[in-house]
mmCIF file of C-alpha atoms and ligand atoms in Angstrom:
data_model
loop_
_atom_site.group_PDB
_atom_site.id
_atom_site.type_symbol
_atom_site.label_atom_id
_atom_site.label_comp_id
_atom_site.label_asym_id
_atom_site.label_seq_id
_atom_site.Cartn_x
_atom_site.Cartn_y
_atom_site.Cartn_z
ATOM 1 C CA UNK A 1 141.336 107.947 91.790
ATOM 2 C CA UNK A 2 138.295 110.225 92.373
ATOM 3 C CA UNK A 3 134.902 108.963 91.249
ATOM 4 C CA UNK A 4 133.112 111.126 89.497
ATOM 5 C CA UNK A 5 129.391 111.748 90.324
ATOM 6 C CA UNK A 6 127.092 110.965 87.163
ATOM 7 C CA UNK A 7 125.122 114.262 86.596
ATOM 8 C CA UNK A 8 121.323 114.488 85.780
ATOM 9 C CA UNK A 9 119.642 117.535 84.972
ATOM 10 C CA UNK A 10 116.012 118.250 85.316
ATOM 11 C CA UNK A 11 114.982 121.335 82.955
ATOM 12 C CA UNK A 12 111.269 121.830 82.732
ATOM 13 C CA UNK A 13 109.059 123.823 79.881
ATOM 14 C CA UNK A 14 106.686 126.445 81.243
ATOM 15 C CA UNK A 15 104.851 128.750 78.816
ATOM 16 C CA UNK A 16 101.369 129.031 77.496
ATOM 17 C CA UNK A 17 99.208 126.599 75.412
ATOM 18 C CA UNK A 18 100.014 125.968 72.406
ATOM 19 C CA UNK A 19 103.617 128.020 72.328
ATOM 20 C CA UNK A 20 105.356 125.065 70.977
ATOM 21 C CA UNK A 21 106.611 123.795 74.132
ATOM 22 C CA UNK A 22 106.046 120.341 72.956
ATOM 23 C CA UNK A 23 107.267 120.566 69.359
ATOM 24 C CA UNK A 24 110.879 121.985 70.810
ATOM 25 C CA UNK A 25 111.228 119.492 72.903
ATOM 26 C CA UNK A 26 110.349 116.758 70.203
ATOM 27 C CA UNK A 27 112.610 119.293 67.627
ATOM 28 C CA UNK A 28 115.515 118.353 70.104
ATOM 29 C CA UNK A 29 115.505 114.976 71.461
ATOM 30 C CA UNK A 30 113.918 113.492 67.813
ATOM 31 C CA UNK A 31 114.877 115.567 65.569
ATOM 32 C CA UNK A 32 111.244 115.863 64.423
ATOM 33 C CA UNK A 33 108.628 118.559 63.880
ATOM 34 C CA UNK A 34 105.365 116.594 63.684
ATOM 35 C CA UNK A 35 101.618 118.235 63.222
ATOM 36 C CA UNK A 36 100.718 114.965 64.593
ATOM 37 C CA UNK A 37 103.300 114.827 68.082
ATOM 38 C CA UNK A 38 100.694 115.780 70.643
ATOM 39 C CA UNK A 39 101.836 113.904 72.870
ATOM 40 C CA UNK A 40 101.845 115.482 75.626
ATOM 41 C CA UNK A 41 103.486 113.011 77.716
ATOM 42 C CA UNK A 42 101.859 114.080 80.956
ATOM 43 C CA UNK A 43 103.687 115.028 83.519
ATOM 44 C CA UNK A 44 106.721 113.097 82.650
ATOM 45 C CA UNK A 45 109.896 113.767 80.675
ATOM 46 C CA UNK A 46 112.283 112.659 77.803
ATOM 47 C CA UNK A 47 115.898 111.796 78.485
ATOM 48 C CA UNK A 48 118.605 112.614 76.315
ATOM 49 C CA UNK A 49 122.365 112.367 77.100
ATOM 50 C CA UNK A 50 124.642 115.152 75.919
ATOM 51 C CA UNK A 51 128.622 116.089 76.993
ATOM 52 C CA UNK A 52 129.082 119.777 78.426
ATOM 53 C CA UNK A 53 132.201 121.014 79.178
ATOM 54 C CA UNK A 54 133.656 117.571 79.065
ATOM 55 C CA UNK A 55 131.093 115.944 80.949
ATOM 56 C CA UNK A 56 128.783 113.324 80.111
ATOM 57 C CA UNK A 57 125.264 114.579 81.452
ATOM 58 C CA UNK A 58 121.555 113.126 81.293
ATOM 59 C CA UNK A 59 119.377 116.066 80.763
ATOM 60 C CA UNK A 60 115.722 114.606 81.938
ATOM 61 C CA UNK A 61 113.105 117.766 80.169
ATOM 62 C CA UNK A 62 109.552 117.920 81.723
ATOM 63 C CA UNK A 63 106.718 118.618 79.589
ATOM 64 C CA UNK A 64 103.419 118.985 80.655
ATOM 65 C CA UNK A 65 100.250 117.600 79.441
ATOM 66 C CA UNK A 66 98.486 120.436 78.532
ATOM 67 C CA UNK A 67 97.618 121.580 82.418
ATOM 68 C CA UNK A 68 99.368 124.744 82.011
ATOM 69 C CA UNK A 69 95.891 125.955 80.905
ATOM 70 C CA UNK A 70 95.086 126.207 84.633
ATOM 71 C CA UNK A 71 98.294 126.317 85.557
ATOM 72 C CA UNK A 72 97.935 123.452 88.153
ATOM 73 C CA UNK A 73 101.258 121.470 87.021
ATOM 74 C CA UNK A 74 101.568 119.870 90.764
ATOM 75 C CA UNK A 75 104.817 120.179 92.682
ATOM 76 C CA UNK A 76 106.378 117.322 91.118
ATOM 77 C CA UNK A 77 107.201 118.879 88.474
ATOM 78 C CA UNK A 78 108.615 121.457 89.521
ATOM 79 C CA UNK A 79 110.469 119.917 91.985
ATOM 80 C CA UNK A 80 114.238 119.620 91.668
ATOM 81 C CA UNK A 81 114.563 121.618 88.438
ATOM 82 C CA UNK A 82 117.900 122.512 87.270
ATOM 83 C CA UNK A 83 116.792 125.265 84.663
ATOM 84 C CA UNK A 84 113.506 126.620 83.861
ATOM 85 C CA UNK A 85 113.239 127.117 80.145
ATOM 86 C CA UNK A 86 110.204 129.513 79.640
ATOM 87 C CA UNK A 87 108.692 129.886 76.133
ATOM 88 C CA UNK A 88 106.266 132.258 74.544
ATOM 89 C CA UNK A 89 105.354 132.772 70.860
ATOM 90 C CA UNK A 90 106.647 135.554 68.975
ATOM 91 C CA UNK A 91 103.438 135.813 67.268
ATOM 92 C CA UNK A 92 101.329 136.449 70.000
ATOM 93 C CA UNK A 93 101.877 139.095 72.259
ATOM 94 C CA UNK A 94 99.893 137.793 75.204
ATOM 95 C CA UNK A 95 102.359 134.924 75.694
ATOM 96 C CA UNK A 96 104.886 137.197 76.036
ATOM 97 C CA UNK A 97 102.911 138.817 78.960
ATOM 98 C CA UNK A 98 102.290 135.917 80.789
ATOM 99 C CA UNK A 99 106.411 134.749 80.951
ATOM 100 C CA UNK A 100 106.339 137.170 84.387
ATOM 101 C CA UNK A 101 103.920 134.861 85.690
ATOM 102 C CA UNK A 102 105.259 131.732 84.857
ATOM 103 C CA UNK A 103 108.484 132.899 86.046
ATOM 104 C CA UNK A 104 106.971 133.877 89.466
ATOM 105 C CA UNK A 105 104.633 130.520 89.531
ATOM 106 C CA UNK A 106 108.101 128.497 88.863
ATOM 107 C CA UNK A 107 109.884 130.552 91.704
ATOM 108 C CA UNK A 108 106.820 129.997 94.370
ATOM 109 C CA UNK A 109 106.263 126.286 93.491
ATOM 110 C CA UNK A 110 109.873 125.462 93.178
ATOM 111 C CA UNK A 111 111.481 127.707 95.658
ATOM 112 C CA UNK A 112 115.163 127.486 94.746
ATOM 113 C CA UNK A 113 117.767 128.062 97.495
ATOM 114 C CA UNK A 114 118.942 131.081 95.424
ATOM 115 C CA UNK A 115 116.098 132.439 93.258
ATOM 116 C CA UNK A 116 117.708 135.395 92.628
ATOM 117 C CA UNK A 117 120.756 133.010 90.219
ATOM 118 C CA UNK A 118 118.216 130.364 89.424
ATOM 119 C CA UNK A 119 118.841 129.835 85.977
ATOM 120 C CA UNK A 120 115.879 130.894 83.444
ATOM 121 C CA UNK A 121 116.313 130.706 79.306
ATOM 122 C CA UNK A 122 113.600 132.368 77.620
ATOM 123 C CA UNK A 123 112.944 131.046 74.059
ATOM 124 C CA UNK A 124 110.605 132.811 71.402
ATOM 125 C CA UNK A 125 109.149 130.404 69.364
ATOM 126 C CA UNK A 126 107.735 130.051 65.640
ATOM 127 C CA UNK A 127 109.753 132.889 64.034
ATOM 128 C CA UNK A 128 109.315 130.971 61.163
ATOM 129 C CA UNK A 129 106.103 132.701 60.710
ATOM 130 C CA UNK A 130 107.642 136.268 60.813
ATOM 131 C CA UNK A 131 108.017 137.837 57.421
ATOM 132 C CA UNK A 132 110.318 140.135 58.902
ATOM 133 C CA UNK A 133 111.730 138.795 61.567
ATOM 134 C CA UNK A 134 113.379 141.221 64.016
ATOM 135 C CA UNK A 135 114.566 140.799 67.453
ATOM 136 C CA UNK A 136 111.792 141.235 69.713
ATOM 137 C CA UNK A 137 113.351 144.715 71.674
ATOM 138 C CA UNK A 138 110.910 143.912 74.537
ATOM 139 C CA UNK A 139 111.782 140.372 75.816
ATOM 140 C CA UNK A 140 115.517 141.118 75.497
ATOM 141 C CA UNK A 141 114.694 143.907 77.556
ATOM 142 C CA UNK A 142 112.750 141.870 79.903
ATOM 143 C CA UNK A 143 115.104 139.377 79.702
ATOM 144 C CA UNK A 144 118.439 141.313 80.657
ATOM 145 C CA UNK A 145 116.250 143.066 83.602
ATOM 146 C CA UNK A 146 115.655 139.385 84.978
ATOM 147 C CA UNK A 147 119.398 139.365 85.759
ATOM 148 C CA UNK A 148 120.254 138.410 81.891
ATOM 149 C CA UNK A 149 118.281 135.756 81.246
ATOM 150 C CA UNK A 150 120.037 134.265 77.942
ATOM 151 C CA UNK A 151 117.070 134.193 75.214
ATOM 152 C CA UNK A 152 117.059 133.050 72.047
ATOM 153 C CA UNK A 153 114.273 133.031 68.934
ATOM 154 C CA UNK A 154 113.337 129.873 67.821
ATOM 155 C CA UNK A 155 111.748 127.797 65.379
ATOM 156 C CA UNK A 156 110.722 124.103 66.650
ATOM 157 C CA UNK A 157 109.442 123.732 62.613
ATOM 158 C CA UNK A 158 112.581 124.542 61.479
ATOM 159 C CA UNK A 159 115.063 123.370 64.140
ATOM 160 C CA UNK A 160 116.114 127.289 64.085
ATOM 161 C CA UNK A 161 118.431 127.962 67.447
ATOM 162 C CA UNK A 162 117.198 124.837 69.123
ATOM 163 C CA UNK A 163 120.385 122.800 69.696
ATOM 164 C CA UNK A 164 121.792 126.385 70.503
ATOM 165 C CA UNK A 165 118.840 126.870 73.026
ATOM 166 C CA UNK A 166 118.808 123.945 74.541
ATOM 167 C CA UNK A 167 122.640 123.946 75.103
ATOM 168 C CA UNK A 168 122.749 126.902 76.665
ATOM 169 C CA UNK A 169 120.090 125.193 79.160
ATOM 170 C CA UNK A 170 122.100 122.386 79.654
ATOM 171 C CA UNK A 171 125.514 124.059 80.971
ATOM 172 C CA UNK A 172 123.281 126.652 82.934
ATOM 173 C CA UNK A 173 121.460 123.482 84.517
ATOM 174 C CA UNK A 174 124.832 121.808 84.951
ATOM 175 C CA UNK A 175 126.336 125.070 86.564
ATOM 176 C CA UNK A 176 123.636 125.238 88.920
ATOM 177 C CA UNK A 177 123.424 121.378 89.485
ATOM 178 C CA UNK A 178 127.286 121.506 90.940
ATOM 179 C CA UNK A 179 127.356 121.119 94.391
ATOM 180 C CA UNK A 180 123.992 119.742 94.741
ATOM 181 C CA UNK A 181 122.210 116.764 96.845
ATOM 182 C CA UNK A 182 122.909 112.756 95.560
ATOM 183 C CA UNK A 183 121.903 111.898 92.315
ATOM 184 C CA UNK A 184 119.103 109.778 94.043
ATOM 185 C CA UNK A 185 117.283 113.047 94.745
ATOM 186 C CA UNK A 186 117.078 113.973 91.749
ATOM 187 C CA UNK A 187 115.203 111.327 90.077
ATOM 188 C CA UNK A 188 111.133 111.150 90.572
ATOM 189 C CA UNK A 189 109.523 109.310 92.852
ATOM 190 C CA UNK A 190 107.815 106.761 90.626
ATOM 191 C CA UNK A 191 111.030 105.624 88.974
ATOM 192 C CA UNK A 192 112.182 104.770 93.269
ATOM 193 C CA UNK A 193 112.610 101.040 93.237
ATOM 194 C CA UNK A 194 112.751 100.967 97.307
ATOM 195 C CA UNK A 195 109.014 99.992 97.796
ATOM 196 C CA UNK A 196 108.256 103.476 99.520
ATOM 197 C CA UNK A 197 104.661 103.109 100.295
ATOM 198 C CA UNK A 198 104.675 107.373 101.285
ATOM 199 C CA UNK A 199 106.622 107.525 97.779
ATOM 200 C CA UNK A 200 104.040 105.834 95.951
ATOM 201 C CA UNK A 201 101.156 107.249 97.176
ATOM 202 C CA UNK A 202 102.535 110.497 97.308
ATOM 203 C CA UNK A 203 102.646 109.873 93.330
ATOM 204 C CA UNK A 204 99.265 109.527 93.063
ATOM 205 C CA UNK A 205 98.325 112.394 94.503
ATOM 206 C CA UNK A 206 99.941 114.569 92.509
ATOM 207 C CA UNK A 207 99.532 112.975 88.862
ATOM 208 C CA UNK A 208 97.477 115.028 86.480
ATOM 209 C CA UNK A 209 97.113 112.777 84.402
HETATM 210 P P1 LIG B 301 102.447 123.419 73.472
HETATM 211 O O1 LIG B 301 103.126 122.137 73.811
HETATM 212 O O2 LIG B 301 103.152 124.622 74.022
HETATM 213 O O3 LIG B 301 100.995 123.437 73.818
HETATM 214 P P2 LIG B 301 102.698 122.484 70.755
HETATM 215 O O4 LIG B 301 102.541 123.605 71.882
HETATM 216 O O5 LIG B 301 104.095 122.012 70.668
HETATM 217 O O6 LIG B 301 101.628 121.462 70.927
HETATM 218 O O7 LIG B 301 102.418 123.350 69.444
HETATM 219 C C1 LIG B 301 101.190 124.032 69.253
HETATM 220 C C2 LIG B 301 100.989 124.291 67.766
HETATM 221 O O8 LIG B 301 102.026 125.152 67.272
HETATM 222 C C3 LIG B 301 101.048 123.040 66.895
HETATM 223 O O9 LIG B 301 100.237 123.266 65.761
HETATM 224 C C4 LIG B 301 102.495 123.022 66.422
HETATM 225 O O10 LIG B 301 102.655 122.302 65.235
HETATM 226 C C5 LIG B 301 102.745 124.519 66.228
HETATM 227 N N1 LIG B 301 104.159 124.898 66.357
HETATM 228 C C6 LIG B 301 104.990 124.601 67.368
HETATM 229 N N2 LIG B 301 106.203 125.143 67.160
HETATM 230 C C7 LIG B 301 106.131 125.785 65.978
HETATM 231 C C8 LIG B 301 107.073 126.542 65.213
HETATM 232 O O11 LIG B 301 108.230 126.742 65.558
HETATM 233 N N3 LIG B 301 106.600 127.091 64.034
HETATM 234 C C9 LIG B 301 105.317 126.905 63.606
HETATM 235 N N4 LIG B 301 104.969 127.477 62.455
HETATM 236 N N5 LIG B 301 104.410 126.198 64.309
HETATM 237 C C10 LIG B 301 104.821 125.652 65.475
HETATM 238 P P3 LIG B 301 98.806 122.581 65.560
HETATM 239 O O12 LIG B 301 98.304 123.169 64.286
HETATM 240 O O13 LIG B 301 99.079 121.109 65.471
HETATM 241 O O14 LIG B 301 98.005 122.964 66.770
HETATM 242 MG MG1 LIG B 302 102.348 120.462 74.888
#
């Protein structure tokens, strides 16, 4: 009988400050919108394990520890990513804006083997603060001129389209993940337990903490 290779997906959150990058993240793998979550975990991630298409999969999601405000994130975390979720607030325009740079930064620091079918999901966040919320015409537009980027408006307060969102991420990731290198290069460095001296050090050269 064939042995099936355990999947892990690394998805990381780009967007700017204060988007809600942290909260949707928190909104999906606790179930919990918290004023007081700031957590910003570093450059690190949170695990949860979820079945696509049949498959048991570990989804691993980056956050970052509020460095995006220079946007110095380090190539570790980019490294290896399965699906770059991108997120801007609906509420302010200028986050909007920068989602062509954080898509480019993501393509230049991670250089996929295919950049052109990497998978992207764009999320607009807090529409629970619309009064009258409407699609926003513009990102779909951006979106579907990105090669269809699937995007979806969100509410990390309100758990509105996250598990939707972040599903979506998950079979894109896994889609993309198929065919890939050993499981063993996907994990980070730090979590190595061969006693790589160029491992470890490498690690502390590139935390932001
Ligand atoms: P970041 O990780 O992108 O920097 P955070 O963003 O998750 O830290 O969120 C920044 C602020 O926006 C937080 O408020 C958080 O509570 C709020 N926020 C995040 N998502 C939503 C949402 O969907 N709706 C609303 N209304 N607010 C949201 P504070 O006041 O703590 O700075
Ligand atoms: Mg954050």
């Amino acid at each position: 009988m064939a042995t099936r290779k355990k999947s892990l997906l690394k998805v990381i959150i780009l967007g700017d400050s204060s988007v809600g990058k942290t909260s949707l993240m928190n909104q999906y793998v606790n179930k919990r919108f918290s004023n007081q979550y700031k957590a910003t975990i570093g450059a690190d991630f949170l695990t949860k394990e979820i079945v696509v298409d049949d498959r048991v999969v570990t989804m691993q999601i980056w956050d970052t520890a509020g460095q995006e405000r220079f946007q110095s994130l380090g190539v570790a975390f980019y490294r290896g990513a399965d699906c770059c979720v991108l997120v801007y607030d609906v509420t302010v325009p200028t986050t909007f804006k920068n989602l062509d740079s954080w898509r480019d930064e993501f393509l230049i620091q991670a250089s996929p083997r295919n950049p052109e079918q990497f998978p992207f999901v764009v999320l607009g966040n807090k529409v629970d603060l619309e009064t009258r919320p409407m699609p926003n015409r513009r990102a779909q537009q951006w979106c579907q001129s990105k090669n269809d980027i699937p995007y979806f408006e969100t509410s990390a307060k309100e758990g509105v389209n996250v598990e939707l969102a972040f599903q979506t991420i998950a079979k894109n990731a896994l889609a993309q993940e198929v065919g890939r290198d050993e499981i063993y290069n996907h994990f980070p460095d730090q979590i190595r337990l061969d006693g790589d001296r160029n491992n470890r050090n490498r690690n502390s050269d590139n935390c932001q903490c």
